[in-house]
PDB file of C-alpha atoms in Angstrom:
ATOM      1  CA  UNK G 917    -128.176   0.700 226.917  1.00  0.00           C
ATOM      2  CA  UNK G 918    -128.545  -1.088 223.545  1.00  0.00           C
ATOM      3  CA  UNK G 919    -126.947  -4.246 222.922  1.00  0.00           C
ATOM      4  CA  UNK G 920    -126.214  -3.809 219.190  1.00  0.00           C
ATOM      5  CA  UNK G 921    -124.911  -6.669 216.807  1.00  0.00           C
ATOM      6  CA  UNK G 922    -121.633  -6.542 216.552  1.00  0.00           C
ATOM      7  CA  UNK G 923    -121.175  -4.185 219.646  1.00  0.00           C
ATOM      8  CA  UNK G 924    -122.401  -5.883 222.466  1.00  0.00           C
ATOM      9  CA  UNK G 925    -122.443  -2.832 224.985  1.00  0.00           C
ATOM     10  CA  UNK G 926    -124.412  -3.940 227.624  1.00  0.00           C
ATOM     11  CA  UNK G 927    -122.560  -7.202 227.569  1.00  0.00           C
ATOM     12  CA  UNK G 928    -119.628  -4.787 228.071  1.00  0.00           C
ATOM     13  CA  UNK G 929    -120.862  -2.817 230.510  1.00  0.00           C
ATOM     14  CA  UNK G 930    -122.350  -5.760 232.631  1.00  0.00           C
ATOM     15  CA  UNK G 931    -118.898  -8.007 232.950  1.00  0.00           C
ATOM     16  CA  UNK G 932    -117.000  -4.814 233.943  1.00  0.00           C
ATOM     17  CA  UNK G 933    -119.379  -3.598 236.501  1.00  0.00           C
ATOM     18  CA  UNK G 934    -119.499  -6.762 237.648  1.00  0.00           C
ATOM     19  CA  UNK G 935    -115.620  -6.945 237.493  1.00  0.00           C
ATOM     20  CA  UNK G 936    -115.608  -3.744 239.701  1.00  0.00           C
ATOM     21  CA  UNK G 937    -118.207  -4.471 242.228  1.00  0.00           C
ATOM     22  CA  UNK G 938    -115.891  -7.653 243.174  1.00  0.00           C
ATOM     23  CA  UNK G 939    -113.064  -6.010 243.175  1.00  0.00           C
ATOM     24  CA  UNK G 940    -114.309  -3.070 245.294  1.00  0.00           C
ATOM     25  CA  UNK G 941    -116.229  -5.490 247.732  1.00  0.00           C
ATOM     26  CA  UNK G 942    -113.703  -8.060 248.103  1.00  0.00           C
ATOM     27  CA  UNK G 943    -111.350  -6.063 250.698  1.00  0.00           C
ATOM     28  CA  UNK G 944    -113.881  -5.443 253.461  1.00  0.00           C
ATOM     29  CA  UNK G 945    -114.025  -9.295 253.394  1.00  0.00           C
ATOM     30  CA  UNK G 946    -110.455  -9.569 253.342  1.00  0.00           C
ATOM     31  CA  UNK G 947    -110.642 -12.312 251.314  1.00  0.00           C
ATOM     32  CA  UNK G 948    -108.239 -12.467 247.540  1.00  0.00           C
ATOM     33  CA  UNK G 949    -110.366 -12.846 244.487  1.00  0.00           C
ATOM     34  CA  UNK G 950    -109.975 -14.160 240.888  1.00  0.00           C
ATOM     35  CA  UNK G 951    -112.484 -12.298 238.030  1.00  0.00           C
ATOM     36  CA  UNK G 952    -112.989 -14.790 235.334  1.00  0.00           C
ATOM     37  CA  UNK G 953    -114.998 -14.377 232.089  1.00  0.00           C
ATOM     38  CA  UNK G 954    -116.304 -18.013 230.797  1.00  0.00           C
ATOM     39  CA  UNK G 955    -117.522 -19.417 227.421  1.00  0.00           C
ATOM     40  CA  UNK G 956    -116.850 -16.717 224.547  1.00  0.00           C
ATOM     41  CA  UNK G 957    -117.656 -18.216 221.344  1.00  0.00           C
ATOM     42  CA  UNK G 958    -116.426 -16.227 218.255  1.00  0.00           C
ATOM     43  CA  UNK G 959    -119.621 -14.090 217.465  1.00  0.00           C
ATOM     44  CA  UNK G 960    -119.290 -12.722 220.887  1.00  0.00           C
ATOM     45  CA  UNK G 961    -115.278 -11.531 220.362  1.00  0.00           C
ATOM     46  CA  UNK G 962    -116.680  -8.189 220.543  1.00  0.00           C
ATOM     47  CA  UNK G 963    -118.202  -8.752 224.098  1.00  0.00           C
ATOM     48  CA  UNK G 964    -114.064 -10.331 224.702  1.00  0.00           C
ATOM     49  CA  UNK G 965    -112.458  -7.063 222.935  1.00  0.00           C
ATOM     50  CA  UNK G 966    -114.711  -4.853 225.349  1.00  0.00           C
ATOM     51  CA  UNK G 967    -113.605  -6.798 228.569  1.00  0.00           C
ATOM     52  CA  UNK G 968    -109.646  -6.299 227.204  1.00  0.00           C
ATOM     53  CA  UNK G 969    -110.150  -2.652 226.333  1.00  0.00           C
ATOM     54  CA  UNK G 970    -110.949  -2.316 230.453  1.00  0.00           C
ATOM     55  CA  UNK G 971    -108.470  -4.676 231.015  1.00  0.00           C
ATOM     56  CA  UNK G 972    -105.972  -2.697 229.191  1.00  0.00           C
ATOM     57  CA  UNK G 973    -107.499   1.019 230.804  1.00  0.00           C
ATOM     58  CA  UNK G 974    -107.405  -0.474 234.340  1.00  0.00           C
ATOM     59  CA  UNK G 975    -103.880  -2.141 233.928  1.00  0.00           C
ATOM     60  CA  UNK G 976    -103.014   1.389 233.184  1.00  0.00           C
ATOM     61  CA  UNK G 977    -104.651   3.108 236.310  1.00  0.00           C
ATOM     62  CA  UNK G 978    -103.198   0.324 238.349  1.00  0.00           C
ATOM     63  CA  UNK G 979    -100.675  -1.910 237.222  1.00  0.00           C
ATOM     64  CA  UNK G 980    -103.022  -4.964 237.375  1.00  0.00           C
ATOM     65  CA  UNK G 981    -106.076  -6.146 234.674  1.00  0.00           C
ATOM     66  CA  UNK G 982    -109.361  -5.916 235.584  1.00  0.00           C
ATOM     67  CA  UNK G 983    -110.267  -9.657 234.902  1.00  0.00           C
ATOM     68  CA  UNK G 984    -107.690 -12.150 235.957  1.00  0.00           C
ATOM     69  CA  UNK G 985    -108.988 -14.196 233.314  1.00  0.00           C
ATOM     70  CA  UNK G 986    -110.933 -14.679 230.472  1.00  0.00           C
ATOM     71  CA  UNK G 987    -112.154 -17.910 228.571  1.00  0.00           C
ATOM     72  CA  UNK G 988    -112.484 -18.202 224.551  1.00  0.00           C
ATOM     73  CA  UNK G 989    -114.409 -21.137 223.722  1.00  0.00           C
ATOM     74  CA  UNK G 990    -113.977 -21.664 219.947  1.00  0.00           C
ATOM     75  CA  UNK G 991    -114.513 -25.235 219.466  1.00  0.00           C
ATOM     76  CA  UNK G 992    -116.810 -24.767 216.892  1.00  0.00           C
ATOM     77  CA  UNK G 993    -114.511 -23.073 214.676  1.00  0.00           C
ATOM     78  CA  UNK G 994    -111.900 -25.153 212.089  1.00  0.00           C
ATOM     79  CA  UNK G 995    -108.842 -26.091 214.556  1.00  0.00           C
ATOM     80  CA  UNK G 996    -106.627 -23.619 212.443  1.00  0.00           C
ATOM     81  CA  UNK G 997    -108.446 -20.617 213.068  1.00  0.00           C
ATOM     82  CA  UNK G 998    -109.179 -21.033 216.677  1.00  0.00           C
ATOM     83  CA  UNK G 999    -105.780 -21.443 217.513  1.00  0.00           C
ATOM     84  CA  UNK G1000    -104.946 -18.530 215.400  1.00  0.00           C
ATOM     85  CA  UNK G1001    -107.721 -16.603 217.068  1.00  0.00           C
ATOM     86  CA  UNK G1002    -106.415 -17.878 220.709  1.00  0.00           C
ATOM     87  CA  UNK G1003    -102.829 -16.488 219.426  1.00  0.00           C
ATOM     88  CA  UNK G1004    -103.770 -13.030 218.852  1.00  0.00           C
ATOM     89  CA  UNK G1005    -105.174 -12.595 222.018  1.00  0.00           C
ATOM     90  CA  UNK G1006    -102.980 -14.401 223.998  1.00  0.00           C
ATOM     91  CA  UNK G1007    -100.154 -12.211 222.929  1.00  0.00           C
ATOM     92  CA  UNK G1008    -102.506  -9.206 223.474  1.00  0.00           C
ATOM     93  CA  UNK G1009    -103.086 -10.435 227.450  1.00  0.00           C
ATOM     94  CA  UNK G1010    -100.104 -11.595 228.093  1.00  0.00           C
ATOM     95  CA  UNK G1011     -98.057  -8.223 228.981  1.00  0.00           C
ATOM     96  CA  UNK G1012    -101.210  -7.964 231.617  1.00  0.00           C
ATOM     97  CA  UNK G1013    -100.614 -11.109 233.298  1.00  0.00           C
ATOM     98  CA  UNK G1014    -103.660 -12.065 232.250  1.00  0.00           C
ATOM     99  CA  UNK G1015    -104.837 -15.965 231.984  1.00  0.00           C
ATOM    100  CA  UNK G1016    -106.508 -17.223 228.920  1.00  0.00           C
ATOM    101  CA  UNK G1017    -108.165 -20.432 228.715  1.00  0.00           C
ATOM    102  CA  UNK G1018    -108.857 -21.900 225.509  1.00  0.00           C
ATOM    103  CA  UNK G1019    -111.248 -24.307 224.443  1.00  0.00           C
ATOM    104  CA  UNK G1020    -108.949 -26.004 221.470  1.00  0.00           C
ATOM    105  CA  UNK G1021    -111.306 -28.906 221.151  1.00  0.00           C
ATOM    106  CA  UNK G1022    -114.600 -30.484 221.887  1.00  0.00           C
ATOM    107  CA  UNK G1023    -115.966 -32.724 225.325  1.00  0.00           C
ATOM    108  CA  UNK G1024    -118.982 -34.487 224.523  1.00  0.00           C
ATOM    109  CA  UNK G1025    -122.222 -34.071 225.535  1.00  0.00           C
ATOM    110  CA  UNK G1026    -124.186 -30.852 224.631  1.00  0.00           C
ATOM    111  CA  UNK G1027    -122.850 -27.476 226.434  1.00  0.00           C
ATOM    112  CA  UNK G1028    -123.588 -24.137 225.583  1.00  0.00           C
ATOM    113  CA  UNK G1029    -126.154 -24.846 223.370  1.00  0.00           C
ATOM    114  CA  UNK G1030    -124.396 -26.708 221.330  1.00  0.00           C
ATOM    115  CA  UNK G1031    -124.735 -30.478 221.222  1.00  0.00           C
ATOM    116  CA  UNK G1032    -121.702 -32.896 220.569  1.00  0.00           C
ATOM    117  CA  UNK G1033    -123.498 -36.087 221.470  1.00  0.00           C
ATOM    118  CA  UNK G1034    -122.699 -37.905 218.641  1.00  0.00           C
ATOM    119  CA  UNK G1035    -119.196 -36.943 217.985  1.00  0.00           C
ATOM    120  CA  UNK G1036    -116.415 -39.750 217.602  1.00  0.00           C
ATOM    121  CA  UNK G1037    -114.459 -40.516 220.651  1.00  0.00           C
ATOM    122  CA  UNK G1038    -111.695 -39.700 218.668  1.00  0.00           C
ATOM    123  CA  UNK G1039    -112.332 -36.094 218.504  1.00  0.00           C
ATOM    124  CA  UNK G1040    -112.882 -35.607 221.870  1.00  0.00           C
ATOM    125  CA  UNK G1041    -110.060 -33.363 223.701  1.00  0.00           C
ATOM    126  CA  UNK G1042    -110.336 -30.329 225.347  1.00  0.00           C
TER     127      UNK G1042
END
């Protein structure tokens, strides 16, 4: 399966087989489980629209999500739009019960590829 720019269909297809496999295996442990998605940074929002598009189909089927969470890390962005960004999708998950976590702001240290090392302690929130 191609992973095309701007697509991301394996990505896709990966975190919602993965998604399922926990969700189908989980029972014969008889154990509860939470299905996260961690780290999306804005050019991967079509990898994030993918995961809610199952979310949404699955809620449907079953009157749960298929994730119980997902993460959008956009602390690289201007403050503004990653808000703005977190917004829109919030509202989106919320009729799912679904949890977002946002990454408003920046940690220190290098994460993800991206290195905040020398940032002023007085940007440092999360």
């Amino acid at each position: 399966l191609p992973n095309d720019k701007g697509k991301l269909q394996a990505s896709i297809l990966g975190a919602c087989a993965g998604a399922h496999y926990v969700r189908n295996v989980a029972p014969a442990y008889g154990i509860p489980v939470l299905v996260h998605s961690d780290h999306c940074a804005k050019k991967l929002l079509p990898w994030f629209d993918g995961m809610l598009e199952a979310d949404e189909v699955f809620f449907k089927e079953n009157g749960e999500p298929l994730f119980s969470s997902h993460m959008l890390d956009l602390s690289e962005e201007p403050h503004e739009e990653n808000v703005g960004i977190c917004k829109m999708y919030f509202e989106r998950m919320a009729p799912m019960g679904i949890i977002l976590e946002m990454e408003i702001g920046i940690t220190g240290g290098a994460e993800d590829g991206v290195d905040n090392t020398g940032v002023a302690k007085d940007k440092l929130y999360s």
